[in-house]
Amino acid sequence: PAKNPPIAHKTCENNLVHLQMVFNYAKNDLGVIRINPARSVEIPKNGTDKVKEKGYSQSELKAMWKALGDVQEEAKERPSRYWVPILCLYHGLRLNEACSLFLKDVYEDDESVWVMDLNEDGDGKSLKNKSSIRIVPIHPFVLNDLGFRAFVETQKNDREAGLLFSDVVFSERHKHRRRMTNWFKKWKKDWLPEASMHKHTHDLRHTFIQQAQNQAKMSDRCSQEITGHAIEGVSAVHLGYSGKLKPKAVLEELKELQYGWEN
């Protein structure tokens, strides 16, 4: 008989998910514990299937960057195709978070830092959880060298309100991400090796987290606040007093993140 029958294995997996949800609620909402003790527990997978790599390799990133140069030519008609992958790569945004940015959500704050305000204020907008509500400073390379600031200012001059990316459409089922999801599936065939075709838009988020940790040496606190993850070791009660880090402080660590083509 099998050591891990499929039904028993699935039941164990479901129980772990429920247990992690309970501990997350106790930590993030009630503030009665500081760390989720079940956060690193994993259920061994049946069989010996190799775990697929997450995030893009350096060679894949180089190919992607070259391909984005070609996409830039069509940015006037389809701006999301150029800017959304870049925003996800440099800020770890979830796909729908980047696609659902409104004109009002990108601005210069009172400390002269350009930010993206991730919120649920807008038609059809929704975020994954409370931690996802955040204000993220914009990487200087994206803002200035790539011209994101100029793009945003042009969009605000042309339109008073609405979505930042004019080519994004909303649907109840797929929110704001459907067009980008479908396009990315086709686009990646131009530059991604066959063996890596399992990778998709969410791997941009994985790549950011990996680069923040390994290249930029970013603190866990800063990385978690940028990506909208629960802040490990900080209770909801403490956050209620201290608040999140200011964008200007986060920017000091974010600007150290590089992929090699910035200079």
Short mmCIF file of C-alpha atoms in Angstrom, two decimals:
data_model
loop_
_atom_site.label_atom_id
_atom_site.label_comp_id
_atom_site.label_asym_id
_atom_site.label_seq_id
_atom_site.Cartn_x
_atom_site.Cartn_y
_atom_site.Cartn_z
CA PRO A 1 0.00 0.00 0.00
CA ALA A 2 1.06 3.58 -0.64
CA LYS A 3 2.71 5.34 2.29
CA ASN A 4 0.77 8.54 1.60
CA PRO A 5 -2.66 7.69 0.15
CA PRO A 6 -3.97 10.59 -2.00
CA ILE A 7 -7.06 11.18 0.14
CA ALA A 8 -5.12 11.21 3.42
CA HIS A 9 -2.47 13.46 1.92
CA LYS A 10 -5.10 15.95 0.69
CA THR A 11 -6.82 15.98 4.09
CA CYS A 12 -3.53 16.70 5.82
CA GLU A 13 -2.82 19.51 3.35
CA ASN A 14 -6.25 21.10 3.94
CA ASN A 15 -5.82 20.90 7.71
CA LEU A 16 -2.48 22.67 7.47
CA VAL A 17 -4.00 25.46 5.37
CA HIS A 18 -6.75 25.96 7.95
CA LEU A 19 -4.21 25.94 10.79
CA GLN A 20 -2.08 28.57 9.05
CA MET A 21 -5.17 30.75 8.51
CA VAL A 22 -6.01 30.58 12.24
CA PHE A 23 -2.48 31.54 13.26
CA ASN A 24 -2.39 34.37 10.68
CA TYR A 25 -5.62 35.74 12.12
CA ALA A 26 -4.21 35.56 15.64
CA LYS A 27 -1.05 37.38 14.56
CA ASN A 28 -2.27 39.94 12.01
CA ASP A 29 -5.75 40.79 13.28
CA LEU A 30 -5.72 40.05 17.01
CA GLY A 31 -2.05 40.68 17.70
CA VAL A 32 -1.95 37.94 20.36
CA ILE A 33 1.08 36.21 18.85
CA ARG A 34 4.11 37.69 17.06
CA ILE A 35 5.01 34.85 14.70
CA ASN A 36 2.90 32.26 12.87
CA PRO A 37 4.39 28.97 14.16
CA ALA A 38 3.01 27.07 11.16
CA ARG A 39 4.34 29.43 8.49
CA SER A 40 7.24 27.21 7.37
CA VAL A 41 5.52 23.85 7.69
CA GLU A 42 5.13 22.03 4.39
CA ILE A 43 3.38 18.79 3.47
CA PRO A 44 5.75 16.46 1.57
CA LYS A 45 4.53 15.91 -1.97
CA ASN A 46 3.63 12.42 -3.20
CA GLY A 47 6.12 10.93 -5.62
CA THR A 48 9.46 12.30 -6.65
CA ASP A 49 8.44 15.07 -9.07
CA LYS A 50 11.03 17.80 -9.29
CA VAL A 51 9.86 21.14 -7.91
CA LYS A 52 9.67 23.65 -10.74
CA GLU A 53 11.88 26.70 -10.45
CA LYS A 54 10.18 29.98 -9.60
CA GLY A 55 11.40 33.36 -10.74
CA TYR A 56 13.39 34.21 -13.85
CA SER A 57 17.07 33.36 -14.26
CA GLN A 58 19.66 35.95 -15.28
CA SER A 59 19.70 34.71 -18.86
CA GLU A 60 15.90 34.80 -19.01
CA LEU A 61 15.84 38.30 -17.55
CA LYS A 62 18.35 39.46 -20.16
CA ALA A 63 16.16 38.04 -22.93
CA MET A 64 13.05 39.58 -21.38
CA TRP A 65 14.67 43.00 -21.16
CA LYS A 66 15.64 42.87 -24.83
CA ALA A 67 12.09 41.83 -25.76
CA LEU A 68 10.66 44.71 -23.70
CA GLY A 69 12.64 47.09 -25.90
CA ASP A 70 10.58 45.90 -28.86
CA VAL A 71 7.35 46.17 -26.86
CA GLN A 72 8.15 49.79 -26.05
CA GLU A 73 7.44 50.72 -29.67
CA GLU A 74 3.78 49.84 -29.19
CA ALA A 75 3.53 51.45 -25.73
CA LYS A 76 1.41 54.36 -26.98
CA GLU A 77 -1.40 52.03 -28.00
CA ARG A 78 -0.83 49.30 -25.38
CA PRO A 79 1.04 50.94 -22.47
CA SER A 80 0.29 48.14 -20.01
CA ARG A 81 2.33 45.68 -22.07
CA TYR A 82 5.47 47.69 -21.44
CA TRP A 83 4.92 49.17 -17.99
CA VAL A 84 3.18 46.36 -16.09
CA PRO A 85 6.05 43.82 -16.38
CA ILE A 86 8.49 46.56 -15.34
CA LEU A 87 6.41 47.62 -12.32
CA CYS A 88 6.09 44.00 -11.20
CA LEU A 89 9.79 43.32 -11.72
CA TYR A 90 10.99 46.38 -9.78
CA HIS A 91 8.33 46.47 -7.05
CA GLY A 92 7.03 42.92 -6.67
CA LEU A 93 3.47 43.94 -7.49
CA ARG A 94 0.86 41.30 -8.13
CA LEU A 95 -0.40 41.43 -11.71
CA ASN A 96 -3.85 42.74 -10.84
CA GLU A 97 -2.37 45.37 -8.52
CA ALA A 98 -0.34 46.84 -11.37
CA CYS A 99 -3.17 46.60 -13.91
CA SER A 100 -5.72 48.23 -11.58
CA LEU A 101 -3.72 51.37 -10.82
CA PHE A 102 -5.79 54.52 -11.27
CA LEU A 103 -4.41 57.92 -12.25
CA LYS A 104 -4.95 59.12 -8.68
CA ASP A 105 -2.89 56.23 -7.29
CA VAL A 106 0.45 57.46 -8.64
CA TYR A 107 1.67 60.75 -7.23
CA GLU A 108 4.44 62.68 -5.46
CA ASP A 109 3.99 62.62 -1.68
CA ASP A 110 4.70 65.39 0.82
CA GLU A 111 8.33 64.27 1.10
CA SER A 112 8.84 64.56 -2.67
CA VAL A 113 8.81 60.79 -3.16
CA TRP A 114 6.87 59.39 -6.12
CA VAL A 115 4.70 56.50 -4.96
CA MET A 116 2.10 53.96 -6.02
CA ASP A 117 -0.84 53.85 -3.63
CA LEU A 118 -2.23 50.29 -3.55
CA ASN A 119 -5.81 50.55 -2.30
CA GLU A 120 -9.36 49.42 -2.99
CA ASP A 121 -10.69 52.87 -3.82
CA GLY A 122 -11.96 52.57 -7.39
CA ASP A 123 -14.46 50.68 -9.54
CA GLY A 124 -13.69 46.98 -9.55
CA LYS A 125 -10.56 47.28 -7.41
CA SER A 126 -9.77 44.58 -4.89
CA LEU A 127 -6.67 43.48 -3.00
CA LYS A 128 -5.72 40.08 -1.63
CA ASN A 129 -5.78 41.00 2.09
CA LYS A 130 -5.17 43.81 4.61
CA SER A 131 -1.39 43.59 4.18
CA SER A 132 -1.83 44.32 0.47
CA ILE A 133 -3.02 47.86 1.23
CA ARG A 134 0.21 49.84 1.06
CA ILE A 135 2.11 52.74 -0.45
CA VAL A 136 5.17 51.75 -2.48
CA PRO A 137 7.90 54.19 -3.56
CA ILE A 138 8.80 54.01 -7.24
CA HIS A 139 12.28 52.83 -8.12
CA PRO A 140 14.38 55.77 -9.45
CA PHE A 141 15.44 53.81 -12.55
CA VAL A 142 11.80 53.22 -13.48
CA LEU A 143 10.69 56.72 -12.55
CA ASN A 144 13.44 58.72 -14.24
CA ASP A 145 15.60 56.62 -16.57
CA LEU A 146 12.72 54.69 -18.14
CA GLY A 147 10.38 57.69 -18.07
CA PHE A 148 7.51 56.42 -15.93
CA ARG A 149 7.07 59.83 -14.33
CA ALA A 150 6.73 61.48 -17.75
CA PHE A 151 4.27 58.77 -18.80
CA VAL A 152 2.10 59.33 -15.71
CA GLU A 153 2.13 63.11 -16.13
CA THR A 154 1.10 62.77 -19.78
CA GLN A 155 -1.80 60.49 -18.85
CA LYS A 156 -2.97 62.94 -16.18
CA ASN A 157 -2.83 65.81 -18.67
CA ASP A 158 -4.89 63.83 -21.17
CA ARG A 159 -7.47 62.46 -18.72
CA GLU A 160 -8.79 63.68 -15.37
CA ALA A 161 -9.66 60.27 -13.93
CA GLY A 162 -9.80 56.56 -14.64
CA LEU A 163 -7.25 53.78 -15.00
CA LEU A 164 -3.61 54.67 -15.49
CA PHE A 165 -3.29 52.25 -18.40
CA SER A 166 -5.87 53.10 -21.02
CA ASP A 167 -5.75 49.64 -22.64
CA VAL A 168 -6.80 47.79 -19.46
CA VAL A 169 -10.41 46.60 -19.21
CA PHE A 170 -12.32 45.26 -16.22
CA SER A 171 -14.41 42.09 -15.91
CA GLU A 172 -16.12 40.69 -12.81
CA ARG A 173 -14.41 37.34 -13.22
CA HIS A 174 -10.86 38.35 -14.09
CA LYS A 175 -10.77 41.87 -12.58
CA HIS A 176 -8.26 44.05 -14.46
CA ARG A 177 -5.65 41.45 -15.33
CA ARG A 178 -7.20 39.38 -18.14
CA ARG A 179 -5.72 41.13 -21.18
CA MET A 180 -2.26 41.18 -19.66
CA THR A 181 -2.47 37.51 -18.67
CA ASN A 182 -3.46 36.45 -22.19
CA TRP A 183 -0.85 38.65 -23.86
CA PHE A 184 1.97 37.52 -21.55
CA LYS A 185 1.26 33.86 -22.37
CA LYS A 186 1.87 34.59 -26.04
CA TRP A 187 4.70 37.11 -25.57
CA LYS A 188 6.87 34.85 -23.41
CA LYS A 189 7.19 32.40 -26.31
CA ASP A 190 9.39 35.01 -28.04
CA TRP A 191 12.08 34.99 -25.34
CA LEU A 192 11.52 32.28 -22.74
CA PRO A 193 13.17 28.83 -23.23
CA GLU A 194 10.83 25.88 -23.74
CA ALA A 195 11.95 24.29 -20.47
CA SER A 196 10.80 27.41 -18.57
CA MET A 197 7.37 27.82 -20.17
CA HIS A 198 5.73 27.00 -16.83
CA LYS A 199 6.77 30.46 -15.63
CA HIS A 200 4.27 33.30 -15.91
CA THR A 201 3.53 36.81 -14.67
CA HIS A 202 3.62 35.89 -10.97
CA ASP A 203 7.23 34.84 -11.43
CA LEU A 204 8.04 38.54 -11.83
CA ARG A 205 7.02 38.91 -8.19
CA HIS A 206 9.15 35.92 -7.20
CA THR A 207 12.07 37.45 -9.10
CA PHE A 208 11.76 40.74 -7.24
CA ILE A 209 11.74 39.02 -3.85
CA GLN A 210 14.76 36.90 -4.79
CA GLN A 211 16.66 39.92 -6.13
CA ALA A 212 15.80 42.00 -3.08
CA GLN A 213 17.16 39.28 -0.82
CA ASN A 214 20.24 38.18 -2.75
CA GLN A 215 21.41 41.25 -4.67
CA ALA A 216 20.06 44.32 -2.86
CA LYS A 217 20.44 42.70 0.61
CA MET A 218 17.12 44.28 1.53
CA SER A 219 15.78 43.82 5.05
CA ASP A 220 12.86 41.43 5.48
CA ARG A 221 10.74 44.25 6.92
CA CYS A 222 11.29 46.44 3.88
CA SER A 223 10.73 43.62 1.37
CA GLN A 224 7.52 42.55 3.09
CA GLU A 225 6.14 46.08 3.14
CA ILE A 226 6.92 46.61 -0.55
CA THR A 227 5.31 43.34 -1.61
CA GLY A 228 2.34 43.55 0.75
CA HIS A 229 3.19 40.46 2.78
CA ALA A 230 2.44 40.17 6.49
CA ILE A 231 5.31 41.69 8.46
CA GLU A 232 6.96 38.87 10.38
CA GLY A 233 7.72 39.54 14.03
CA VAL A 234 5.59 42.69 14.21
CA SER A 235 2.17 42.42 15.82
CA ALA A 236 -0.93 44.18 14.58
CA VAL A 237 -0.98 46.05 17.90
CA HIS A 238 2.55 47.39 17.38
CA LEU A 239 1.75 48.39 13.80
CA GLY A 240 -1.29 50.21 15.13
CA TYR A 241 1.05 52.44 17.11
CA SER A 242 4.05 52.74 14.79
CA GLY A 243 2.41 52.51 11.39
CA LYS A 244 4.26 51.22 8.34
CA LEU A 245 7.62 52.52 7.20
CA LYS A 246 7.55 55.85 5.37
CA PRO A 247 8.06 55.62 1.57
CA LYS A 248 11.22 57.75 1.87
CA ALA A 249 12.78 55.21 4.24
CA VAL A 250 11.75 52.27 2.05
CA LEU A 251 13.18 54.00 -1.02
CA GLU A 252 16.66 53.98 0.53
CA GLU A 253 16.69 50.18 0.31
CA LEU A 254 14.66 49.82 -2.87
CA LYS A 255 17.03 51.94 -4.96
CA GLU A 256 19.80 49.41 -4.30
CA LEU A 257 17.92 46.78 -6.31
CA GLN A 258 19.40 46.29 -9.78
CA TYR A 259 19.27 43.70 -12.56
CA GLY A 260 22.43 44.66 -14.42
CA TRP A 261 21.12 46.82 -17.25
CA GLU A 262 20.63 50.00 -15.24
CA ASN A 263 24.07 51.53 -15.98
#
